[in-house]
Amino acid sequence: MSTVEVPRGVPLDRPNPFDPSPQLTRLRETRPISRMIFFPDEHEGWLITGHEQVKKVLADTRFSSSSTFQRSPVDSPFLPKQLKEFPVEPGMFIRMDPPDHTRLRRKLTGVFTVKRMKVLEARVAEIVNQHLDELAASPKPADLVEKFALPVPSMVICELLGVPYEERAEFQTRSHKMLSFSTQPEERMASIKEIQEYILGLAKQKRAEPTDDLLSDLTQDDDLEPAEMGGIGFLLLVAGHETTANMLGLGTFALLEHPEQLEILRDDPELMPKAVEELLRYLSIIHLGARRIAAEDIEFEGHLIKKGDSVSISVAGANRDPNKFDDPDTLDVRRTATGHVSFGHGVHQCLGQQLARIEMRIGFEALLRRFPGLRLAVDPSEVPLRTDMAIYGVHKLPVTW
Amino acid sequence: MKIKADREVCVGAGMCVLTAAELFDQDDDEGRVLVLQPEPHPDQVAAAREAVELCPSGALSLEEG
């Protein structure tokens, strides 16, 4: 009865830069739990697009994060051509299930509490203002990604971890390579290794001479192997700058393209926390979504998901589900968008989400206040979109003011 | 109504504190949930329900009645 084909891979096209693939929308309307053919080995797994169903899968640890087998859900060399075993590397708690996951995550959660992040607000504001000063002094037009969206979260996570910001080239180019669908699997693995080695080298210094930062603290923890520290540092460094950077870049693009929303926000800056949640929901930058493997046969809302089946989660599908959000395809900075799954759900829900919220709240607020005439310097169709990356956003955002 | 928190299950995401700071806090070491007020006032019940719904790990629940 359905007219939607079984998709080959996660539909990632975004004809409208802010909307998910129309194929995802059609799938959610007809089959929120759908078969999907994974690249490149033709494995028939599942694609989950409904909000309620996505939350259920992410909350259920029978859907394991720790499979050692990786299958590519996109048509690219990104992951190996053959179904290939990738052992879970030490410290990579994003690919572990409890209790291993719990043990490592708990070493970090104290640093990222709501209270601890509030203490960082003043420093985040300084970093934001410093970059906006530089932007104001730049020749017009300027690339907002290069001048603001990327450096702000990079500097914040570098300071928190204790990574020298001057050495960002060491990890930014490799992190970019790691997340690009055009990267060959061997090259991708090499990039991951290089960032980990960089962190490990740094950790060695810090173990001998600890400073006041998270990496130093971790090196003093006798329960952590050096390799585990490398994995943890890697995760925090990459997640800390790639995600928020793209929310700042794409979020600004979205606001500029919705001038009435921008006006509402300028008239009432108190709306900013709501606007941040709404932008997170509306833009769903984790467009490749999360993946899980059924650790056993699972009866799931009338479907039998068999042990070993790959399950792909669509954050964008869930965040635009009309069963959860009224008029979901409209950007409305006044709505209460809590309950979106942009930070995931379940035990793996984003560790750094409270930091990301603060960076976005302070970042957007200062940008809009200081540049009342901010506008795109090119036609919107010329803004290069990151449809080729695991994390969506804009490669550049040329602006003037 | 009573708020129940399973600190063994908590992953320290902080959604409860963000949603209802008057009802929840996180400990300093591991960021695990602390219930400040196990029996919410009638005007806090909606926030308590929201915090339970948003809790990613399922550490929070409500005992009705």
mmCIF file of N, CA and C in Angstrom, chain A residues 44-103:
data_model
loop_
_atom_site.group_PDB
_atom_site.id
_atom_site.type_symbol
_atom_site.label_atom_id
_atom_site.label_comp_id
_atom_site.label_asym_id
_atom_site.label_seq_id
_atom_site.Cartn_x
_atom_site.Cartn_y
_atom_site.Cartn_z
ATOM 1 N N GLU A 44 20.136 -5.786 4.375
ATOM 2 C CA GLU A 44 18.830 -5.159 4.545
ATOM 3 C C GLU A 44 18.585 -4.887 6.028
ATOM 4 N N GLY A 45 18.751 -3.648 6.412
ATOM 5 C CA GLY A 45 18.556 -3.264 7.806
ATOM 6 C C GLY A 45 17.322 -2.402 7.951
ATOM 7 N N TRP A 46 17.385 -1.428 8.847
ATOM 8 C CA TRP A 46 16.208 -0.636 9.175
ATOM 9 C C TRP A 46 16.533 0.844 9.242
ATOM 10 N N LEU A 47 15.541 1.644 8.878
ATOM 11 C CA LEU A 47 15.671 3.093 9.010
ATOM 12 C C LEU A 47 14.485 3.588 9.837
ATOM 13 N N ILE A 48 14.768 4.263 10.923
ATOM 14 C CA ILE A 48 13.715 4.707 11.840
ATOM 15 C C ILE A 48 13.585 6.223 11.719
ATOM 16 N N THR A 49 12.377 6.687 11.383
ATOM 17 C CA THR A 49 12.188 8.122 11.119
ATOM 18 C C THR A 49 11.155 8.785 12.035
ATOM 19 N N GLY A 50 10.337 8.009 12.730
ATOM 20 C CA GLY A 50 9.307 8.607 13.599
ATOM 21 C C GLY A 50 9.912 9.030 14.936
ATOM 22 N N HIS A 51 9.417 10.120 15.499
ATOM 23 C CA HIS A 51 9.991 10.656 16.743
ATOM 24 C C HIS A 51 9.904 9.647 17.886
ATOM 25 N N GLU A 52 8.712 9.115 18.081
ATOM 26 C CA GLU A 52 8.511 8.187 19.191
ATOM 27 C C GLU A 52 9.386 6.935 19.022
ATOM 28 N N GLN A 53 9.445 6.440 17.787
ATOM 29 C CA GLN A 53 10.203 5.221 17.509
ATOM 30 C C GLN A 53 11.698 5.457 17.666
ATOM 31 N N VAL A 54 12.167 6.629 17.217
ATOM 32 C CA VAL A 54 13.584 6.961 17.360
ATOM 33 C C VAL A 54 13.973 6.996 18.840
ATOM 34 N N LYS A 55 13.126 7.641 19.646
ATOM 35 C CA LYS A 55 13.417 7.715 21.079
ATOM 36 C C LYS A 55 13.470 6.319 21.698
ATOM 37 N N LYS A 56 12.519 5.472 21.275
ATOM 38 C CA LYS A 56 12.479 4.108 21.832
ATOM 39 C C LYS A 56 13.750 3.337 21.500
ATOM 40 N N VAL A 57 14.181 3.415 20.246
ATOM 41 C CA VAL A 57 15.385 2.675 19.852
ATOM 42 C C VAL A 57 16.592 3.178 20.641
ATOM 43 N N LEU A 58 16.723 4.513 20.733
ATOM 44 C CA LEU A 58 17.906 5.067 21.396
ATOM 45 C C LEU A 58 17.916 4.786 22.895
ATOM 46 N N ALA A 59 16.720 4.592 23.475
ATOM 47 C CA ALA A 59 16.651 4.343 24.917
ATOM 48 C C ALA A 59 16.840 2.873 25.262
ATOM 49 N N ASP A 60 16.845 2.013 24.240
ATOM 50 C CA ASP A 60 16.835 0.569 24.475
ATOM 51 C C ASP A 60 18.230 0.003 24.186
ATOM 52 N N THR A 61 18.926 -0.422 25.228
ATOM 53 C CA THR A 61 20.319 -0.849 25.032
ATOM 54 C C THR A 61 20.434 -2.226 24.358
ATOM 55 N N ARG A 62 19.289 -2.853 24.067
ATOM 56 C CA ARG A 62 19.379 -4.057 23.218
ATOM 57 C C ARG A 62 19.772 -3.660 21.795
ATOM 58 N N PHE A 63 19.527 -2.397 21.474
ATOM 59 C CA PHE A 63 20.079 -1.854 20.225
ATOM 60 C C PHE A 63 21.484 -1.364 20.572
ATOM 61 N N SER A 64 22.463 -2.185 20.246
ATOM 62 C CA SER A 64 23.816 -1.966 20.737
ATOM 63 C C SER A 64 24.578 -0.924 19.932
ATOM 64 N N SER A 65 25.442 -0.192 20.634
ATOM 65 C CA SER A 65 26.322 0.776 19.971
ATOM 66 C C SER A 65 27.670 0.146 19.680
ATOM 67 N N SER A 66 27.876 -1.066 20.162
ATOM 68 C CA SER A 66 29.246 -1.555 20.215
ATOM 69 C C SER A 66 29.593 -2.618 19.183
ATOM 70 N N SER A 67 28.800 -2.730 18.145
ATOM 71 C CA SER A 67 29.171 -3.747 17.179
ATOM 72 C C SER A 67 30.553 -3.450 16.624
ATOM 73 N N THR A 68 31.322 -4.469 16.400
ATOM 74 C CA THR A 68 32.646 -4.250 15.831
ATOM 75 C C THR A 68 32.552 -4.198 14.311
ATOM 76 N N PHE A 69 31.362 -4.476 13.762
ATOM 77 C CA PHE A 69 31.197 -4.435 12.311
ATOM 78 C C PHE A 69 30.620 -3.103 11.872
ATOM 79 N N GLN A 70 31.222 -2.524 10.868
ATOM 80 C CA GLN A 70 30.708 -1.259 10.366
ATOM 81 C C GLN A 70 30.210 -1.436 8.942
ATOM 82 N N ARG A 71 29.004 -0.945 8.725
ATOM 83 C CA ARG A 71 28.417 -0.954 7.390
ATOM 84 C C ARG A 71 28.137 0.474 7.003
ATOM 85 N N SER A 72 28.425 0.811 5.781
ATOM 86 C CA SER A 72 28.193 2.201 5.393
ATOM 87 C C SER A 72 26.725 2.429 5.037
ATOM 88 N N PRO A 73 26.089 3.405 5.654
ATOM 89 C CA PRO A 73 24.717 3.756 5.280
ATOM 90 C C PRO A 73 24.666 4.830 4.197
ATOM 91 N N VAL A 74 25.810 5.143 3.596
ATOM 92 C CA VAL A 74 25.830 6.122 2.497
ATOM 93 C C VAL A 74 26.648 5.573 1.348
ATOM 94 N N ASP A 75 26.316 6.036 0.142
ATOM 95 C CA ASP A 75 27.023 5.568 -1.036
ATOM 96 C C ASP A 75 28.306 6.379 -1.194
ATOM 97 N N SER A 76 29.341 5.948 -0.510
ATOM 98 C CA SER A 76 30.616 6.657 -0.549
ATOM 99 C C SER A 76 31.684 5.717 -0.033
ATOM 100 N N PRO A 77 32.954 6.061 -0.252
ATOM 101 C CA PRO A 77 33.999 5.199 0.292
ATOM 102 C C PRO A 77 34.185 5.360 1.798
ATOM 103 N N PHE A 78 33.454 6.299 2.395
ATOM 104 C CA PHE A 78 33.517 6.657 3.812
ATOM 105 C C PHE A 78 33.840 5.477 4.745
ATOM 106 N N LEU A 79 33.127 4.379 4.567
ATOM 107 C CA LEU A 79 33.400 3.168 5.344
ATOM 108 C C LEU A 79 33.799 2.067 4.354
ATOM 109 N N PRO A 80 34.427 0.982 4.851
ATOM 110 C CA PRO A 80 34.977 -0.008 3.913
ATOM 111 C C PRO A 80 33.944 -0.652 2.990
ATOM 112 N N LYS A 81 34.420 -1.071 1.813
ATOM 113 C CA LYS A 81 33.547 -1.710 0.820
ATOM 114 C C LYS A 81 33.011 -3.038 1.329
ATOM 115 N N GLN A 82 33.870 -3.801 1.952
ATOM 116 C CA GLN A 82 33.459 -5.088 2.498
ATOM 117 C C GLN A 82 33.065 -4.878 3.957
ATOM 118 N N LEU A 83 32.104 -5.682 4.377
ATOM 119 C CA LEU A 83 31.772 -5.676 5.789
ATOM 120 C C LEU A 83 33.045 -6.042 6.539
ATOM 121 N N LYS A 84 33.491 -5.152 7.389
ATOM 122 C CA LYS A 84 34.819 -5.336 7.943
ATOM 123 C C LYS A 84 34.794 -5.120 9.449
ATOM 124 N N GLU A 85 35.613 -5.897 10.102
ATOM 125 C CA GLU A 85 35.627 -5.787 11.551
ATOM 126 C C GLU A 85 36.492 -4.619 11.986
ATOM 127 N N PHE A 86 35.905 -3.773 12.822
ATOM 128 C CA PHE A 86 36.651 -2.667 13.404
ATOM 129 C C PHE A 86 36.571 -2.791 14.911
ATOM 130 N N PRO A 87 37.640 -3.230 15.540
ATOM 131 C CA PRO A 87 37.546 -3.359 16.992
ATOM 132 C C PRO A 87 37.255 -1.990 17.615
ATOM 133 N N VAL A 88 36.510 -1.994 18.703
ATOM 134 C CA VAL A 88 36.236 -0.742 19.400
ATOM 135 C C VAL A 88 37.535 -0.308 20.071
ATOM 136 N N GLU A 89 37.985 0.882 19.732
ATOM 137 C CA GLU A 89 39.267 1.332 20.268
ATOM 138 C C GLU A 89 39.120 1.819 21.702
ATOM 139 N N PRO A 90 40.200 1.702 22.469
ATOM 140 C CA PRO A 90 40.139 2.121 23.876
ATOM 141 C C PRO A 90 39.669 3.566 24.005
ATOM 142 N N GLY A 91 38.793 3.789 24.944
ATOM 143 C CA GLY A 91 38.334 5.151 25.221
ATOM 144 C C GLY A 91 37.181 5.626 24.356
ATOM 145 N N MET A 92 36.882 4.918 23.265
ATOM 146 C CA MET A 92 35.825 5.364 22.342
ATOM 147 C C MET A 92 34.460 4.976 22.904
ATOM 148 N N PHE A 93 34.054 5.657 23.961
ATOM 149 C CA PHE A 93 32.847 5.217 24.675
ATOM 150 C C PHE A 93 31.577 5.418 23.869
ATOM 151 N N ILE A 94 31.668 6.199 22.797
ATOM 152 C CA ILE A 94 30.516 6.406 21.915
ATOM 153 C C ILE A 94 30.142 5.073 21.235
ATOM 154 N N ARG A 95 31.114 4.156 21.128
ATOM 155 C CA ARG A 95 30.863 2.849 20.511
ATOM 156 C C ARG A 95 30.833 1.728 21.545
ATOM 157 N N MET A 96 30.474 2.055 22.775
ATOM 158 C CA MET A 96 30.403 1.022 23.818
ATOM 159 C C MET A 96 29.006 0.969 24.414
ATOM 160 N N ASP A 97 28.684 -0.169 25.006
ATOM 161 C CA ASP A 97 27.441 -0.315 25.760
ATOM 162 C C ASP A 97 27.783 -0.308 27.256
ATOM 163 N N PRO A 98 26.765 -0.094 28.096
ATOM 164 C CA PRO A 98 27.013 -0.260 29.524
ATOM 165 C C PRO A 98 27.456 -1.716 29.786
ATOM 166 N N PRO A 99 28.333 -2.003 30.758
ATOM 167 C CA PRO A 99 28.857 -1.047 31.745
ATOM 168 C C PRO A 99 30.154 -0.343 31.304
ATOM 169 N N ASP A 100 30.764 -0.766 30.185
ATOM 170 C CA ASP A 100 32.008 -0.112 29.752
ATOM 171 C C ASP A 100 31.777 1.377 29.483
ATOM 172 N N HIS A 101 30.671 1.643 28.785
ATOM 173 C CA HIS A 101 30.322 3.016 28.461
ATOM 174 C C HIS A 101 30.153 3.844 29.738
ATOM 175 N N THR A 102 29.435 3.261 30.698
ATOM 176 C CA THR A 102 29.121 3.975 31.937
ATOM 177 C C THR A 102 30.405 4.351 32.672
ATOM 178 N N ARG A 103 31.335 3.410 32.729
ATOM 179 C CA ARG A 103 32.579 3.631 33.464
ATOM 180 C C ARG A 103 33.334 4.848 32.901
#
